Structure formats: C-alpha cells, structure tokens
Short mmCIF file of C-alpha atoms in Angstrom, two decimals:
data_model
loop_
_atom_site.label_atom_id
_atom_site.label_comp_id
_atom_site.label_asym_id
_atom_site.label_seq_id
_atom_site.Cartn_x
_atom_site.Cartn_y
_atom_site.Cartn_z
CA MET T 141 -0.14 -0.36 -0.12
CA ALA T 142 0.85 3.75 -0.55
CA LYS T 143 3.04 5.29 2.24
CA ILE T 144 3.00 9.46 2.93
CA VAL T 145 6.50 10.66 2.74
CA TYR T 146 5.82 14.19 2.84
CA ASP T 147 2.73 16.04 3.86
CA ILE T 148 2.70 19.67 3.92
CA PHE T 149 -1.02 21.75 4.52
CA ASP T 150 -1.25 25.17 4.45
CA ASP T 151 -4.49 25.70 6.93
CA TYR T 152 -4.48 29.48 6.95
CA VAL T 153 -4.51 29.02 2.76
CA LEU T 154 -7.81 26.47 3.17
CA SER T 155 -9.54 28.34 5.30
CA ASN T 156 -9.20 31.76 3.25
CA SER T 157 -9.43 29.57 -0.09
CA SER T 158 -10.64 31.28 -3.19
CA TYR T 159 -11.81 27.79 -4.28
CA VAL T 160 -9.83 28.36 -7.81
CA TYR T 161 -7.74 24.77 -7.53
CA LYS T 162 -4.89 23.71 -9.89
CA MET T 163 -3.09 20.81 -9.07
CA ARG T 164 0.61 19.52 -10.32
CA MET T 165 1.34 15.64 -9.92
CA PHE T 166 4.03 13.55 -10.57
CA ILE T 167 4.11 9.85 -11.17
CA SER T 168 6.15 7.23 -11.52
CA ASN T 169 6.48 3.29 -10.60
CA HIS T 170 7.75 4.56 -7.27
CA ALA T 171 5.74 7.45 -6.43
CA CYS T 172 2.81 9.56 -6.61
CA THR T 173 3.39 13.29 -5.68
CA TYR T 174 1.00 16.30 -6.04
CA LEU T 175 0.97 20.18 -5.44
CA ILE T 176 -2.48 21.62 -5.21
CA ILE T 177 -2.39 25.76 -5.55
CA ASP T 178 -5.53 27.74 -4.54
CA GLY T 179 -5.33 30.76 -6.89
CA ASP T 180 -1.59 31.81 -6.58
CA ARG T 181 -1.00 30.27 -3.19
CA TRP T 182 0.15 26.72 -2.55
CA MET T 183 -2.21 24.72 -0.05
CA ALA T 184 -1.06 21.11 -0.04
CA TYR T 185 1.99 19.05 -1.05
CA ARG T 186 2.02 15.26 -0.54
CA SER T 187 3.95 12.38 -1.69
CA TYR T 188 3.66 9.07 -1.45
CA ALA T 189 6.02 6.08 -2.19
CA LEU T 190 4.10 3.56 -4.08
CA ASP T 191 4.15 -0.03 -3.87
CA CYS T 192 6.61 -0.88 -6.90
CA GLY T 193 7.40 -4.18 -5.84
CA ASN T 194 3.78 -5.79 -6.08
CA ARG T 195 3.07 -4.58 -9.71
CA ALA T 196 1.75 -8.23 -10.28
CA LEU T 197 -1.17 -7.19 -7.94
CA PHE T 198 -1.59 -3.65 -7.95
CA SER T 199 -0.64 -1.92 -11.24
CA ILE T 200 0.21 1.88 -11.11
CA ARG T 201 -3.20 2.88 -12.63
CA ASP T 202 -4.75 0.96 -9.99
CA GLU T 203 -2.49 2.34 -6.96
CA ILE T 204 -3.68 6.14 -8.25
CA GLU T 205 -7.16 5.18 -8.48
CA MET T 206 -6.82 4.14 -4.82
CA LEU T 207 -5.34 7.01 -3.60
CA LYS T 208 -8.06 9.26 -5.42
CA ASN T 209 -10.40 7.19 -3.82
CA THR T 210 -9.17 7.34 -0.48
CA ASP T 211 -7.30 11.08 -0.35
CA LYS T 212 -9.77 13.66 0.10
CA MET T 213 -7.63 16.39 -1.35
CA LEU T 214 -7.67 15.08 -5.04
CA GLN T 215 -11.36 14.90 -4.67
CA LEU T 216 -11.56 18.57 -5.22
CA SER T 217 -12.71 20.33 -8.18
CA PHE T 218 -9.67 21.38 -10.35
CA SER T 219 -9.59 24.21 -12.89
CA GLU T 220 -6.59 22.69 -14.23
CA VAL T 221 -4.39 19.32 -13.66
CA ARG T 222 -1.23 18.73 -15.17
CA ILE T 223 0.82 15.74 -14.72
CA SER T 224 4.54 15.07 -15.09
CA LEU T 225 5.17 11.51 -15.64
CA LEU T 226 8.36 9.38 -15.58
CA SER T 227 8.16 7.04 -17.65
CA GLN T 228 11.43 4.42 -17.66
CA ALA T 229 10.93 3.43 -21.27
CA PHE T 230 11.93 7.03 -22.89
CA THR T 231 14.35 8.04 -25.59
CA MET T 232 14.98 11.07 -27.19
CA VAL T 233 15.82 11.50 -31.06
CA PRO T 234 16.83 14.24 -33.24
CA GLU T 235 14.38 16.08 -35.27
CA GLU T 236 15.92 15.72 -38.33
CA LEU T 237 16.11 12.06 -37.91
CA TYR T 238 12.42 11.53 -36.72
CA SER T 239 9.54 10.11 -38.72
CA ASP T 240 6.13 9.03 -37.30
CA LYS T 241 5.24 6.58 -39.33
CA ASN T 242 6.58 3.60 -37.19
CA PRO T 243 7.47 5.71 -33.41
CA TYR T 244 7.96 2.07 -31.93
CA ALA T 245 10.95 1.81 -33.78
CA TYR T 246 13.15 4.09 -31.86
CA LEU T 247 12.26 2.41 -28.58
CA ASN T 248 13.30 -1.06 -29.60
CA SER T 249 16.80 -0.35 -28.47
CA VAL T 250 15.30 0.78 -24.73
CA CYS T 251 12.69 -1.77 -24.23
CA PRO T 252 10.04 -4.12 -25.64
CA SER T 253 6.53 -2.67 -27.17
CA PRO T 254 4.08 -4.42 -25.29
CA ALA T 255 0.19 -4.52 -26.57
CA SER T 256 -0.82 -2.64 -22.98
CA GLU T 257 1.27 0.77 -23.54
CA ILE T 258 1.08 3.48 -26.34
CA VAL T 259 4.13 5.51 -27.69
CA ARG T 260 3.65 9.50 -26.83
CA THR T 261 5.84 12.02 -28.25
CA GLU T 262 6.94 15.66 -27.44
CA THR T 263 9.46 18.43 -28.63
CA PHE T 264 11.04 20.71 -25.92
CA THR T 265 13.47 22.53 -28.16
CA SER T 266 13.25 22.67 -32.58
CA GLU T 267 15.51 20.25 -32.71
CA ILE T 268 14.78 16.84 -30.38
CA ARG T 269 11.83 14.88 -29.92
CA ASN T 270 11.24 12.64 -26.82
CA LEU T 271 9.36 9.70 -26.97
CA TYR T 272 7.95 7.54 -24.29
CA LEU T 273 5.44 4.69 -23.53
CA ILE T 274 2.67 4.92 -21.10
CA LYS T 275 0.59 2.52 -20.00
CA ILE T 276 -2.99 2.83 -21.62
CA ASP T 277 -5.17 1.86 -18.95
CA LEU T 278 -3.26 4.86 -16.67
CA LEU T 279 -3.58 7.16 -19.44
CA GLN T 280 -7.48 6.74 -19.84
CA PHE T 281 -8.11 6.55 -15.81
CA LEU T 282 -6.03 9.85 -15.77
CA GLU T 283 -7.98 11.56 -18.58
CA LYS T 284 -11.10 10.61 -17.33
CA SER T 285 -10.40 11.55 -13.64
CA PHE T 286 -9.15 14.83 -14.45
CA PRO T 287 -10.74 16.33 -17.78
CA GLY T 288 -8.96 18.30 -19.81
CA VAL T 289 -5.46 17.05 -17.94
CA ALA T 290 -1.96 18.00 -19.55
CA ILE T 291 0.24 14.81 -19.21
CA THR T 292 3.74 15.15 -20.35
CA HIS T 293 7.20 13.27 -19.85
CA PHE T 294 9.10 14.24 -16.65
CA PHE T 295 12.19 14.94 -18.62
CA THR T 296 10.34 17.19 -21.15
CA GLY T 297 9.68 19.42 -17.96
CA MET T 298 12.78 18.98 -16.57
CA VAL T 299 15.09 19.97 -20.08
CA SER T 300 12.34 22.80 -20.58
CA GLY T 301 12.61 24.50 -16.92
CA ILE T 302 16.57 24.02 -17.00
CA PHE T 303 16.88 25.97 -20.24
CA SER T 304 14.64 28.54 -18.76
CA GLU T 305 16.25 28.96 -15.44
CA ASN T 306 19.95 28.70 -16.53
CA ARG T 307 22.20 30.15 -19.09
CA ASN T 308 25.20 27.93 -18.13
CA GLN T 309 27.41 27.67 -21.07
CA GLY T 310 29.91 24.96 -19.78
CA THR T 311 29.09 21.79 -18.89
CA ALA T 312 26.80 21.05 -16.00
CA LEU T 313 25.03 17.91 -14.27
CA PHE T 314 21.41 18.41 -13.10
CA ILE T 315 20.14 15.88 -10.69
CA ASN T 316 16.71 15.69 -9.26
CA PHE T 317 15.82 13.16 -6.18
CA HIS T 318 12.40 12.06 -5.88
CA GLN T 319 12.12 9.58 -3.29
CA ASN T 320 14.36 6.78 -3.95
CA GLN T 321 15.12 7.64 -7.77
CA MET T 322 17.50 10.41 -9.12
CA GLN T 323 17.12 11.92 -12.46
CA ILE T 324 20.12 12.94 -14.14
CA LEU T 325 20.35 15.60 -17.00
CA VAL T 326 23.79 16.73 -18.33
CA CYS T 327 24.09 19.45 -20.48
CA ASP T 328 26.52 21.54 -22.19
CA ALA T 329 24.90 24.66 -22.83
CA GLN T 330 21.91 24.11 -24.36
CA ARG T 331 22.97 20.57 -25.74
CA ILE T 332 21.94 17.57 -24.08
CA LEU T 333 24.83 15.05 -23.44
CA LEU T 334 22.82 12.80 -21.35
CA ALA T 335 19.36 12.09 -19.79
CA ASN T 336 18.56 9.47 -17.65
CA ASN T 337 16.55 7.75 -14.31
CA TYR T 338 18.48 5.83 -11.83
CA ASP T 339 16.89 3.77 -8.61
CA PHE T 340 18.95 3.74 -5.70
CA GLN T 341 19.35 1.92 -2.45
CA SER T 342 21.94 3.51 -0.46
CA THR T 343 23.92 6.83 -1.00
CA GLY T 344 26.96 4.75 -2.26
CA ASP T 345 24.47 3.70 -5.18
CA VAL T 346 24.17 7.20 -5.48
CA ALA T 347 27.73 8.23 -5.91
CA TYR T 348 28.61 5.24 -8.13
CA PHE T 349 26.08 6.45 -10.86
CA ILE T 350 27.05 10.02 -10.57
CA MET T 351 30.71 8.77 -11.01
CA LEU T 352 30.11 6.59 -13.83
CA ILE T 353 28.96 9.77 -15.50
CA ILE T 354 31.71 11.61 -14.88
CA ASN T 355 33.83 9.10 -16.03
CA GLN T 356 31.85 8.34 -19.34
CA LEU T 357 31.24 12.00 -20.38
CA SER T 358 35.51 12.27 -19.26
CA LEU T 359 34.48 15.39 -16.84
CA ASP T 360 36.59 16.27 -14.28
CA PRO T 361 35.13 16.27 -10.41
CA GLU T 362 36.73 19.44 -9.85
CA THR T 363 35.33 21.18 -12.02
CA ALA T 364 32.29 19.90 -12.74
CA MET T 365 29.24 21.86 -11.67
CA VAL T 366 26.09 19.68 -10.00
CA TYR T 367 22.97 21.31 -9.26
CA LEU T 368 20.53 19.40 -7.38
CA SER T 369 16.92 19.73 -6.59
CA GLY T 370 13.81 17.87 -5.48
CA HIS T 371 14.20 15.32 -2.30
CA VAL T 372 17.43 16.89 -1.04
CA ASN T 373 19.21 19.36 1.17
CA SER T 374 22.23 20.37 2.96
CA SER T 375 21.85 18.47 5.81
CA ALA T 376 21.23 15.22 4.16
CA GLU T 377 23.72 12.19 3.90
CA LEU T 378 22.93 12.33 0.30
CA TYR T 379 24.38 15.85 -0.07
CA ASN T 380 27.35 15.35 2.29
CA THR T 381 28.05 11.97 -0.19
CA ILE T 382 28.02 14.08 -3.23
CA ALA T 383 30.29 16.48 -1.77
CA ARG T 384 32.66 14.27 -0.89
CA TYR T 385 33.18 13.16 -4.87
CA ILE T 386 32.56 16.41 -6.56
CA ARG T 387 33.72 19.89 -5.58
CA ASN T 388 31.10 22.11 -6.92
CA VAL T 389 27.93 21.11 -5.40
CA HIS T 390 24.93 23.65 -5.74
CA PHE T 391 20.99 23.72 -5.32
CA ARG T 392 19.19 24.57 -8.53
CA HIS T 393 17.80 27.60 -9.11
CA THR T 394 14.17 28.03 -9.65
CA LEU T 395 11.66 30.32 -10.97
CA PHE T 396 9.35 30.16 -7.66
CA SER T 397 8.84 33.30 -5.79
CA GLU T 398 9.77 32.98 -1.63
CA PHE T 399 7.44 31.36 0.38
CA PRO T 400 5.18 34.06 2.90
CA ARG T 401 6.98 33.41 6.38
CA GLU T 402 3.60 32.45 7.87
CA SER T 403 3.57 29.76 4.83
CA ALA T 404 3.68 26.23 6.03
CA PHE T 405 5.75 26.00 2.60
CA ALA T 406 8.44 28.07 4.36
CA THR T 407 10.60 25.64 6.24
CA TYR T 408 11.80 23.90 2.93
CA PRO T 409 14.18 24.99 0.10
CA LEU T 410 12.46 25.96 -3.29
CA HIS T 411 14.31 23.37 -5.29
CA THR T 412 12.34 20.79 -3.05
CA PHE T 413 9.46 21.24 -5.43
CA ALA T 414 11.24 21.55 -8.49
CA ASP T 415 9.63 18.59 -10.34
CA VAL T 416 6.00 19.95 -9.52
CA GLY T 417 6.04 23.17 -9.57
#
C-alpha cells in the first residue's frame, strides 16, 4: 500500500480559500506526488511511496485510483491539472531524424513494445523530440478522472525548466531526487549530453552512478558543476556523499517566488518542489 513520505498542508490557505484549485502531479513506478494551488497560493503538497515491488497485484493505475478514492484532496474540483510522468521507457531523437510512420521503432533499443502501452511524443526544443511509453489503462484513467489534464514526460519538463532557468555555458549535471529515484540531466550549454533515471537504495549507489557518468563523459570532478533539486537538502546524507566526490555542488535555481514567512512551505527550500511546481 502507498505510504506518505512528505505531507505539507497550509491550514490558513484552506480557511481563506478562493476555491479555484490547480494541481500539479508527479507519477512514477515508485511515487505519486501532488501539489495543490489555491489561486496563486500553495495549499498542499503530499508525496506517496508506491508499492512498486508488487506490480503483479497492483498496477500503477490501481494505486493511483486507490489514492484518488481515499485522499480527499484529490477529490477536489480542479480548474487545471498538469501531470509529469516519469516513464522508464523513453528516448530522445533529433528532429531531423524523426519520422512518425513507426514511432515504436525508436524505442526498440530501450524496451519491448507491449500491447498495453502506447507511444507519446513531445518536443521541448526545435531540435529534439522525446518519445516515451505510457500504459493505456493509466492514461485512460487519468483523462477520465481529471478532464482536460495535460500529461507530459518528466524529462520534457525538466529540460524545458532548466533551459529557462539557467544560462550556463559549460557542462553541468542537474540531478533531481524523488524518493529513491534520481533523474540526471547533463547539458553543455543548451546541448543535451545525457538524460536518464536511476533507482538507488543507498548513498553509495548515488555516488557510483554520478561518478560513472563523470567518467563516461570524461568530466573532471574538480571542475564539473552539479545542481541538485527535489528531495534533498544541505543536511542530508545524500548531499554530503555527493560533496565528498564533487567539488562544485549547488542547489538548482528555480523561478518560484519566496514563500511568505507564515506559510507552511516556508521551512522548505524552493528546489524541493522543482519537479511539480
């Protein structure tokens, strides 16, 4: 069963509600996280750890349905819903090489193409197209549950956000942590060198994957720039482990406005919400 990992609720916003709710949601095989905004004020943030080890009994669609039926916040009426989906099966193709005649062909080297999934494509620059698989039953459930929902792949949003927030001209690693998964995007200015998702069980796993990428791309850990976001802060063991191997570790800049001092969100760094804001 799903377990709550993060739970932030601003009672003041609820008691002074405008009743114009928007929702941002993150869904992966491991997690379901949502942010609810009332007007322009953040009201609720909740992150569930899903039972990914028991997929033979409960699909992602089943777990999301159970959450919607038991979490009253998900039963609100939303004027806007945006969902960021972290599909493990995705690939990026240069636009000049893409043809929509058989999009499954681009994913053959990544994964098999089961009958229960369909390919979706998105563009986040004029030069690159992102292709990914989404389970048909999950897509149908989300579209029925949240009419007008906008669904995009996580890396489409991550790339677009980073390109908007940063004008870094050198090579940089952007690492987002969401529970026990980390998403790594390596860019050289506006050029993507690597994009991948990694499951981890320990901080040693995190160090291994980061140093593997550093070595694969022939980067220097003394000069490489690393920007962190998501479920990590300066006192976390994750941060300290990374800082032991990489000299230049920073937290990702976001375009969020600072929270009012009285907000329940004010004690959390802004980069915590980079993947749902």
